[in-house]
Short mmCIF file of C-alpha atoms and ligand atoms in Angstrom, two decimals:
data_model
loop_
_atom_site.label_atom_id
_atom_site.label_comp_id
_atom_site.label_asym_id
_atom_site.label_seq_id
_atom_site.Cartn_x
_atom_site.Cartn_y
_atom_site.Cartn_z
CA MET A 1 -107.06 -120.68 60.71
CA SER A 2 -103.51 -119.63 59.83
CA ASP A 3 -101.07 -118.00 62.24
CA ALA A 4 -101.13 -114.83 60.11
CA ALA A 5 -104.93 -114.63 60.19
CA LEU A 6 -105.00 -115.21 63.95
CA ARG A 7 -102.41 -112.49 64.45
CA ALA A 8 -104.48 -110.05 62.40
CA ARG A 9 -107.56 -110.79 64.51
CA ALA A 10 -105.54 -110.60 67.75
CA ALA A 11 -104.07 -107.23 66.76
CA ARG A 12 -107.59 -105.79 66.94
CA VAL A 13 -108.64 -107.24 70.31
CA ILE A 14 -105.43 -107.99 72.27
CA PRO A 15 -103.10 -105.13 73.32
CA GLY A 16 -99.94 -105.50 71.24
CA GLY A 17 -101.34 -108.69 69.69
CA MET A 18 -100.03 -110.61 72.72
CA TRP A 19 -98.64 -109.50 76.04
CA GLY A 20 -95.40 -109.95 77.93
CA HIS A 21 -92.77 -112.51 77.11
CA LEU A 22 -95.14 -114.48 74.88
CA ASN A 23 -95.29 -111.87 72.14
CA ALA A 24 -93.76 -113.58 69.10
CA ALA A 25 -92.44 -110.18 67.96
CA ARG A 26 -89.64 -110.79 70.49
CA LEU A 27 -88.58 -113.86 68.51
CA PRO A 28 -87.21 -114.44 64.99
CA ALA A 29 -89.65 -113.41 62.26
CA ASN A 30 -90.54 -116.96 61.21
CA TYR A 31 -91.63 -117.96 64.75
CA PRO A 32 -95.32 -118.76 65.15
CA GLN A 33 -97.49 -116.89 67.63
CA PHE A 34 -100.22 -119.53 67.94
CA PHE A 35 -100.05 -123.23 68.75
CA THR A 36 -102.84 -125.71 68.20
CA ARG A 37 -101.53 -128.91 69.73
CA GLY A 38 -98.89 -130.52 71.90
CA ASP A 39 -98.08 -134.19 72.23
CA GLY A 40 -95.13 -135.68 74.12
CA GLY A 41 -92.04 -133.70 73.19
CA ARG A 42 -93.63 -132.00 70.16
CA VAL A 43 -95.82 -128.97 69.48
CA TRP A 44 -97.81 -127.99 66.39
CA ASP A 45 -98.33 -124.40 65.28
CA ALA A 46 -101.48 -122.97 63.76
CA ASP A 47 -100.08 -123.61 60.29
CA GLY A 48 -99.76 -127.32 61.03
CA ARG A 49 -95.95 -127.41 61.31
CA ASP A 50 -94.59 -129.56 64.12
CA TYR A 51 -91.44 -129.01 66.16
CA VAL A 52 -89.38 -130.79 68.75
CA ASP A 53 -90.26 -128.51 71.65
CA LEU A 54 -87.29 -127.35 73.71
CA MET A 55 -89.34 -124.68 75.49
CA CYS A 56 -91.82 -127.11 77.10
CA SER A 57 -94.31 -124.26 77.58
CA TRP A 58 -91.50 -122.21 79.22
CA GLY A 59 -90.97 -124.95 81.81
CA PRO A 60 -94.29 -126.39 83.00
CA VAL A 61 -94.19 -129.45 80.74
CA VAL A 62 -91.78 -131.88 82.41
CA LEU A 63 -93.26 -135.27 81.49
CA GLY A 64 -94.44 -134.30 78.01
CA HIS A 65 -97.45 -132.57 76.53
CA ARG A 66 -100.77 -134.29 77.37
CA ASP A 67 -99.11 -136.96 79.45
CA PRO A 68 -101.67 -139.80 79.58
CA VAL A 69 -101.22 -140.63 83.29
CA VAL A 70 -101.49 -136.99 84.35
CA GLU A 71 -104.43 -136.30 82.05
CA ALA A 72 -106.26 -139.39 83.35
CA ALA A 73 -105.80 -138.19 86.95
CA ALA A 74 -106.97 -134.70 85.97
CA ALA A 75 -110.01 -136.13 84.17
CA ARG A 76 -110.98 -138.27 87.19
CA GLN A 77 -110.89 -135.19 89.42
CA ALA A 78 -112.72 -133.08 86.82
CA ALA A 79 -115.54 -135.64 86.78
CA ASP A 80 -116.08 -134.92 90.49
CA GLY A 81 -115.46 -131.18 90.45
CA ASP A 82 -112.69 -128.66 90.11
CA CYS A 83 -113.67 -125.27 91.53
CA LEU A 84 -115.75 -126.01 94.64
CA ASN A 85 -116.65 -124.00 97.76
CA GLY A 86 -113.39 -125.06 99.34
CA PRO A 87 -110.54 -127.46 98.69
CA ALA A 88 -111.04 -131.07 97.65
CA PRO A 89 -109.32 -133.88 99.60
CA VAL A 90 -106.55 -133.90 97.01
CA LEU A 91 -105.22 -130.67 98.60
CA VAL A 92 -104.15 -132.66 101.65
CA GLU A 93 -102.74 -135.50 99.56
CA LEU A 94 -100.63 -133.06 97.55
CA ALA A 95 -99.37 -131.21 100.62
CA GLU A 96 -98.35 -134.58 102.10
CA ARG A 97 -96.52 -135.49 98.89
CA LEU A 98 -94.54 -132.24 99.00
CA VAL A 99 -93.73 -132.53 102.70
CA ASP A 100 -92.54 -136.11 102.12
CA ARG A 101 -90.36 -135.22 99.18
CA ILE A 102 -88.87 -131.80 100.02
CA PRO A 103 -86.41 -132.06 102.92
CA HIS A 104 -86.93 -128.55 104.34
CA ALA A 105 -90.73 -128.69 104.06
CA ASP A 106 -93.05 -129.22 107.01
CA TRP A 107 -96.04 -127.60 105.35
CA ALA A 108 -97.30 -126.43 101.96
CA MET A 109 -99.71 -123.82 100.59
CA PHE A 110 -100.97 -123.54 97.02
CA GLN A 111 -101.42 -120.75 94.51
CA LYS A 112 -101.69 -120.45 90.73
CA ASN A 113 -98.60 -118.76 89.28
CA GLY A 114 -94.95 -118.53 90.19
CA THR A 115 -95.42 -114.84 90.99
CA ASP A 116 -98.09 -115.77 93.55
CA ALA A 117 -95.64 -118.16 95.20
CA THR A 118 -92.65 -115.78 95.33
CA THR A 119 -94.86 -112.94 96.56
CA THR A 120 -96.37 -115.20 99.23
CA CYS A 121 -92.86 -116.19 100.39
CA VAL A 122 -91.84 -112.55 100.78
CA THR A 123 -95.06 -111.77 102.65
CA ILE A 124 -94.56 -114.71 105.03
CA ALA A 125 -90.92 -113.71 105.62
CA ARG A 126 -91.95 -110.18 106.56
CA ALA A 127 -94.71 -111.50 108.81
CA ALA A 128 -92.33 -113.97 110.44
CA THR A 129 -89.66 -111.38 111.22
CA GLY A 130 -91.65 -108.17 111.60
CA ARG A 131 -89.02 -106.60 109.32
CA ARG A 132 -89.13 -105.14 105.85
CA THR A 133 -85.91 -105.48 103.87
CA VAL A 134 -85.52 -108.25 101.29
CA LEU A 135 -82.27 -108.91 99.41
CA VAL A 136 -82.83 -109.63 95.71
CA ALA A 137 -80.10 -110.48 93.17
CA SER A 138 -79.65 -107.89 90.42
CA GLY A 139 -81.18 -109.23 87.22
CA SER A 140 -82.97 -112.19 88.81
CA TYR A 141 -86.55 -112.75 87.70
CA HIS A 142 -89.08 -113.54 90.43
CA GLY A 143 -92.27 -112.73 88.53
CA ALA A 144 -94.35 -109.89 87.20
CA ALA A 145 -95.97 -108.32 90.29
CA PRO A 146 -95.11 -104.65 90.94
CA TRP A 147 -92.45 -105.57 93.56
CA CYS A 148 -90.47 -107.68 91.09
CA THR A 149 -91.47 -106.99 87.47
CA PRO A 150 -88.43 -106.21 85.32
CA VAL A 151 -90.41 -103.57 83.39
CA PRO A 152 -91.26 -100.66 85.68
CA ALA A 153 -94.11 -99.21 83.56
CA GLY A 154 -97.12 -98.73 85.81
CA THR A 155 -95.25 -99.34 89.06
CA THR A 156 -94.11 -96.84 91.69
CA ASP A 157 -90.84 -96.55 93.58
CA SER A 158 -92.69 -97.54 96.72
CA ASP A 159 -93.68 -100.87 95.11
CA ARG A 160 -89.96 -101.70 95.25
CA ALA A 161 -89.18 -100.11 98.58
CA HIS A 162 -87.28 -102.14 101.18
CA GLN A 163 -85.24 -104.14 98.69
CA LEU A 164 -81.46 -104.23 98.42
CA ARG A 165 -79.51 -105.80 95.54
CA PHE A 166 -76.61 -108.21 95.49
CA THR A 167 -74.74 -110.04 92.76
CA TYR A 168 -75.62 -113.71 92.26
CA ASN A 169 -72.77 -116.05 93.27
CA ASP A 170 -70.89 -113.18 94.94
CA PRO A 171 -70.81 -113.90 98.69
CA ALA A 172 -69.10 -110.57 99.43
CA SER A 173 -71.87 -108.55 97.78
CA LEU A 174 -74.46 -110.61 99.64
CA GLY A 175 -72.68 -109.84 102.92
CA GLN A 176 -72.55 -106.12 102.11
CA ALA A 177 -76.29 -106.07 101.32
CA ALA A 178 -77.06 -107.90 104.57
CA ASP A 179 -74.95 -105.40 106.51
CA ALA A 180 -76.74 -102.53 104.82
CA ALA A 181 -80.10 -104.03 105.83
CA GLY A 182 -78.86 -104.24 109.41
CA GLY A 183 -81.61 -105.00 111.90
CA ASP A 184 -84.31 -104.77 109.20
CA LEU A 185 -83.33 -107.89 107.19
CA ALA A 186 -86.43 -110.03 106.60
CA ALA A 187 -85.24 -112.37 103.84
CA ILE A 188 -82.84 -113.24 101.07
CA ILE A 189 -84.64 -114.45 97.96
CA VAL A 190 -82.55 -116.28 95.41
CA THR A 191 -83.24 -118.38 92.33
CA ALA A 192 -82.09 -122.01 92.38
CA PHE A 193 -79.39 -121.17 89.84
CA ARG A 194 -78.56 -118.01 87.95
CA HIS A 195 -80.86 -117.97 84.94
CA ASP A 196 -81.22 -114.27 84.26
CA ASN A 197 -82.40 -113.33 80.79
CA VAL A 198 -79.70 -112.97 78.14
CA VAL A 199 -76.62 -113.73 80.22
CA ASP A 200 -74.83 -117.05 80.62
CA GLN A 201 -76.47 -119.25 83.21
CA GLU A 202 -74.51 -120.24 86.34
CA LEU A 203 -75.09 -122.93 88.91
CA ALA A 204 -75.05 -121.61 92.47
CA THR A 205 -71.66 -122.15 94.09
CA ALA A 206 -71.48 -123.91 97.46
CA ASP A 207 -69.75 -120.86 98.94
CA PHE A 208 -72.55 -118.55 97.82
CA ALA A 209 -75.30 -120.90 99.03
CA ARG A 210 -73.65 -121.42 102.42
CA THR A 211 -73.06 -117.69 102.81
CA ALA A 212 -76.75 -117.01 102.11
CA ARG A 213 -77.74 -119.58 104.75
CA ALA A 214 -75.22 -118.28 107.31
CA LEU A 215 -76.28 -114.64 106.82
CA CYS A 216 -79.93 -115.53 107.30
CA ASP A 217 -79.09 -117.47 110.44
CA ARG A 218 -76.94 -114.66 111.81
CA HIS A 219 -79.56 -111.98 111.14
CA GLY A 220 -82.61 -114.06 112.06
CA ALA A 221 -83.87 -113.70 108.47
CA LEU A 222 -85.46 -116.26 106.13
CA LEU A 223 -83.75 -117.84 103.15
CA ILE A 224 -86.19 -118.16 100.23
CA ILE A 225 -85.28 -120.26 97.20
CA ASP A 226 -87.25 -119.41 94.09
CA GLU A 227 -87.60 -122.87 92.53
CA VAL A 228 -90.24 -121.76 90.05
CA ARG A 229 -88.08 -122.41 86.99
CA ALA A 230 -85.67 -125.10 88.21
CA GLY A 231 -87.87 -127.03 90.61
CA PHE A 232 -88.19 -130.81 89.99
CA ARG A 233 -85.71 -130.71 87.09
CA LEU A 234 -82.44 -130.53 89.03
CA HIS A 235 -83.22 -132.49 92.15
CA ARG A 236 -86.12 -134.55 93.41
CA GLY A 237 -86.66 -132.42 96.50
CA GLY A 238 -84.76 -129.13 96.41
CA SER A 239 -82.22 -127.66 94.03
CA TRP A 240 -79.71 -126.75 96.75
CA GLU A 241 -79.78 -130.23 98.36
CA ALA A 242 -76.64 -131.10 96.40
CA LEU A 243 -74.95 -128.09 98.02
CA GLY A 244 -76.09 -129.14 101.49
CA VAL A 245 -78.10 -125.93 101.97
CA ARG A 246 -81.77 -125.87 102.91
CA PRO A 247 -84.04 -122.82 102.71
CA ASP A 248 -86.76 -121.71 105.12
CA LEU A 249 -89.26 -121.20 102.32
CA SER A 250 -89.38 -122.33 98.68
CA ALA A 251 -91.56 -121.11 95.82
CA TRP A 252 -92.59 -123.75 93.26
CA SER A 253 -94.66 -123.72 90.10
CA LYS A 254 -94.05 -124.56 86.42
CA ALA A 255 -93.18 -128.28 86.40
CA ILE A 256 -95.23 -129.15 89.48
CA ALA A 257 -98.36 -130.21 87.57
CA ASN A 258 -97.04 -130.88 84.05
CA GLY A 259 -98.77 -127.86 82.53
CA HIS A 260 -101.79 -127.55 84.79
CA PRO A 261 -101.94 -124.17 86.56
CA LEU A 262 -100.52 -124.54 90.05
CA ALA A 263 -97.91 -123.01 92.33
CA ALA A 264 -96.85 -123.91 95.85
CA VAL A 265 -94.97 -122.51 98.80
CA THR A 266 -93.26 -124.94 101.13
CA GLY A 267 -91.85 -123.95 104.49
CA SER A 268 -90.11 -125.20 107.58
CA ALA A 269 -91.82 -125.74 110.91
CA ALA A 270 -90.47 -122.53 112.43
CA HIS A 271 -92.48 -120.45 109.96
CA ARG A 272 -95.78 -122.31 110.11
CA GLU A 273 -97.34 -119.67 112.35
CA ALA A 274 -96.32 -116.79 110.07
CA ALA A 275 -97.76 -118.70 107.11
CA ARG A 276 -100.99 -119.19 109.04
CA CYS A 277 -101.43 -115.55 109.92
CA VAL A 278 -100.89 -113.88 106.52
CA PHE A 279 -103.97 -113.43 104.35
CA VAL A 280 -103.12 -114.79 100.92
CA THR A 281 -105.73 -116.38 98.68
CA GLY A 282 -107.30 -116.42 95.23
CA SER A 283 -110.56 -117.57 93.65
CA PHE A 284 -108.84 -120.38 91.79
CA TRP A 285 -106.06 -121.31 94.22
CA CYS A 286 -107.95 -124.36 95.47
CA ALA A 287 -108.93 -125.74 92.06
CA ALA A 288 -108.72 -129.49 92.45
CA VAL A 289 -107.88 -130.61 88.90
CA PRO A 290 -104.37 -129.07 88.87
CA MET A 291 -103.75 -130.62 92.29
CA ALA A 292 -104.72 -134.06 91.04
CA ALA A 293 -102.44 -133.44 88.05
CA ALA A 294 -99.65 -132.45 90.46
CA VAL A 295 -99.95 -135.63 92.55
CA ALA A 296 -99.73 -137.68 89.36
CA THR A 297 -96.84 -135.59 88.01
CA LEU A 298 -94.75 -135.94 91.17
CA ASP A 299 -95.39 -139.69 91.28
CA GLN A 300 -94.47 -140.07 87.62
CA LEU A 301 -91.28 -138.02 88.02
CA ASP A 302 -90.09 -140.73 90.39
CA ALA A 303 -91.61 -143.73 88.63
CA ARG A 304 -89.99 -142.77 85.32
CA ASP A 305 -86.72 -141.58 86.80
CA VAL A 306 -87.10 -138.38 84.83
CA ILE A 307 -84.11 -136.37 86.07
CA PRO A 308 -81.44 -138.88 84.95
CA HIS A 309 -83.23 -139.18 81.58
CA ILE A 310 -83.26 -135.44 80.87
CA GLU A 311 -79.67 -135.17 82.11
CA ARG A 312 -78.57 -137.89 79.67
CA LEU A 313 -80.31 -136.25 76.73
CA GLY A 314 -79.10 -132.80 77.74
CA LEU A 315 -75.52 -133.96 78.08
CA ARG A 316 -75.58 -135.52 74.62
CA LEU A 317 -77.07 -132.34 73.15
CA ARG A 318 -74.43 -130.19 74.87
CA GLN A 319 -71.51 -132.35 73.79
CA GLU A 320 -72.57 -132.93 70.19
CA LEU A 321 -73.72 -129.36 69.60
CA GLY A 322 -70.47 -128.09 71.11
CA ALA A 323 -68.51 -130.31 68.70
CA LEU A 324 -70.57 -129.08 65.72
CA ALA A 325 -69.99 -125.44 66.67
CA ARG A 326 -66.25 -125.97 67.18
CA ALA A 327 -65.95 -127.77 63.85
CA ARG A 328 -67.54 -124.77 62.14
CA GLY A 329 -65.55 -122.19 64.08
CA VAL A 330 -68.69 -120.71 65.65
CA GLY A 331 -68.31 -119.27 69.15
CA LEU A 332 -71.32 -120.85 70.86
CA ARG A 333 -71.67 -120.73 74.64
CA GLN A 334 -73.90 -123.35 76.26
CA SER A 335 -74.59 -122.72 79.92
CA GLY A 336 -76.61 -123.89 82.89
CA PRO A 337 -77.62 -127.43 83.80
CA VAL A 338 -77.63 -129.65 80.70
CA GLN A 339 -81.36 -130.34 81.13
CA MET A 340 -82.09 -126.58 81.15
CA PRO A 341 -79.76 -125.23 78.48
CA LEU A 342 -79.17 -121.70 77.19
CA PHE A 343 -77.36 -121.04 73.91
CA LEU A 344 -75.65 -117.67 73.39
CA PHE A 345 -73.15 -116.67 70.70
CA ASP A 346 -69.88 -114.79 71.10
CA ASP A 347 -69.83 -111.24 69.70
CA ASP A 348 -73.58 -111.10 69.40
CA PRO A 349 -74.65 -107.90 71.17
CA ASP A 350 -77.88 -107.52 69.21
CA PHE A 351 -78.68 -111.28 69.07
CA ALA A 352 -78.43 -111.34 65.28
CA LYS A 353 -76.57 -114.65 65.47
CA GLY A 354 -78.95 -116.13 68.02
CA PHE A 355 -81.92 -115.13 65.90
CA ALA A 356 -80.38 -116.52 62.69
CA PHE A 357 -79.53 -119.77 64.49
CA CYS A 358 -83.03 -120.22 65.92
CA ALA A 359 -84.80 -119.15 62.70
CA ALA A 360 -82.93 -121.80 60.70
CA ALA A 361 -83.44 -124.43 63.41
CA LEU A 362 -87.16 -123.70 63.43
CA ASP A 363 -87.34 -124.26 59.68
CA HIS A 364 -85.79 -127.67 60.32
CA GLY A 365 -88.19 -128.71 63.03
CA ALA A 366 -86.76 -127.55 66.38
CA TYR A 367 -88.40 -124.90 68.52
CA LEU A 368 -85.52 -123.23 70.41
CA HIS A 369 -85.18 -119.86 72.11
CA PRO A 370 -82.44 -117.33 71.30
CA ARG A 371 -81.99 -115.94 74.83
CA HIS A 372 -84.02 -117.80 77.43
CA THR A 373 -83.54 -121.01 79.40
CA MET A 374 -84.79 -124.03 77.44
CA PHE A 375 -86.15 -127.23 78.96
CA LEU A 376 -85.94 -130.94 78.30
CA CYS A 377 -88.76 -133.26 79.33
CA ALA A 378 -89.35 -136.96 79.92
CA ALA A 379 -91.07 -137.41 76.56
CA HIS A 380 -88.02 -136.30 74.60
CA SER A 381 -86.19 -139.20 73.00
CA GLN A 382 -82.82 -139.73 71.41
CA SER A 383 -84.48 -139.30 68.00
CA ASP A 384 -85.80 -135.90 69.12
CA ILE A 385 -82.22 -134.96 70.01
CA ASP A 386 -81.12 -136.21 66.55
CA ARG A 387 -83.64 -133.84 65.02
CA VAL A 388 -82.58 -130.93 67.24
CA LEU A 389 -78.92 -131.54 66.35
CA HIS A 390 -79.71 -131.60 62.64
CA ALA A 391 -81.76 -128.40 62.98
CA ALA A 392 -78.98 -126.82 65.04
CA GLU A 393 -76.42 -127.73 62.39
CA CYS A 394 -78.54 -125.79 59.88
CA GLY A 395 -78.65 -122.99 62.45
CA LEU A 396 -74.86 -122.94 62.75
CA ARG A 397 -74.55 -122.71 58.96
CA ALA A 398 -76.88 -119.68 59.07
CA VAL A 399 -74.65 -118.10 61.73
CA ARG A 400 -71.57 -118.73 59.58
CA ARG A 401 -73.28 -117.00 56.66
CA LEU A 402 -73.60 -113.85 58.78
CA GLY A 403 -69.79 -113.74 58.77
C1 PLP B 501 -87.53 -118.06 88.70
C2 PLP B 501 -88.92 -117.59 88.39
N1 PLP B 501 -89.66 -117.06 89.38
C3 PLP B 501 -90.91 -116.63 89.18
C4 PLP B 501 -91.48 -116.71 87.94
C5 PLP B 501 -92.88 -116.22 87.73
O1 PLP B 501 -93.72 -117.28 87.43
P1 PLP B 501 -95.13 -117.01 86.74
O2 PLP B 501 -94.83 -116.52 85.36
O3 PLP B 501 -95.82 -118.32 86.75
O4 PLP B 501 -95.84 -115.99 87.57
C6 PLP B 501 -90.76 -117.27 86.87
C7 PLP B 501 -91.34 -117.37 85.54
O5 PLP B 501 -90.70 -117.63 84.56
C8 PLP B 501 -89.44 -117.72 87.11
O6 PLP B 501 -88.71 -118.26 86.13
#
């Protein structure tokens, strides 16, 4: 069935035709709403068109769609059972894998979505300290629960009580927020790098990361790194390892199981008791198939040396696309880690240029996003990057035509 026919049916039975960030109405008009297949670094839409996929399911796909090793591990577990009366042995195996690989981690707990993991971290931090106030960077996304959703419809002021804001990468504003929290500071929660919607991405500076750690130590508060988007793409064990800063708690999801639904919280020994005493759970949090997929994914990330591969491809894309844009006199800003790029255009307040760029690129076989982090994966090849560069060149011509 065609994308148009599916949309017409969905309009009758799904509020808005699709909810949240996945509503294709937020994208250029030629973008598909429905996908029928993914394989390696490609996806197919309901009309049978295939694209080099630079969204990777918004991050979860890190090895490639339907990775054979991961799917074989998932199938073996599925043959025994997925949703049982309690966890399968693979729960312990996965927790051991995380504790072995993540330097700050002495224990792990599992959930389904990134929002579950960030919310669990905040709950543990409050339980650990007996305090309420959490510092959250303005504009950072930590999920869609009432305490953190960026769209306040249906939430109350009290859902967001006991939060103070700071500016990402601004140690002074972090210090001011910590002072304002005074003796009530429970935690600082911070994304692994600045990847707020529609603004240039920024890696965390060492000064900012060290200030966050020092403030938490001084106030007896917990440092939480939200690794949901960046986790396992920047560093094998923790995105701030390169900065020499370790958190007390980390929230993981997306890439952890190569597309299978899983999230995790890891924590240091000092907070084991707080993690034990909070009551956090869900009917599907112990499902064994995603955990088997996660064990295989983590092993394959190492076996295939994925991070250097996606860095190489991302660097080539950044350099060659930058040269194409300069040659055409188009003001294109590429930001963030090369393996998680964002493309924004100068003088583009309403995203007309970004939309024209992505619409043309889509027509030439590359699925990009006009204002969100994109993702490279292990299955992408140099020839995929060739195709993306060709599609992007068509996109740049479309931007030029806008004047
Ligand atoms: C940094 C970050 N935290 C939390 C979340 C929420 O994850 P989920 O959508 O799986 O609940 C996201 C999702 O994009 C994210 O990027």
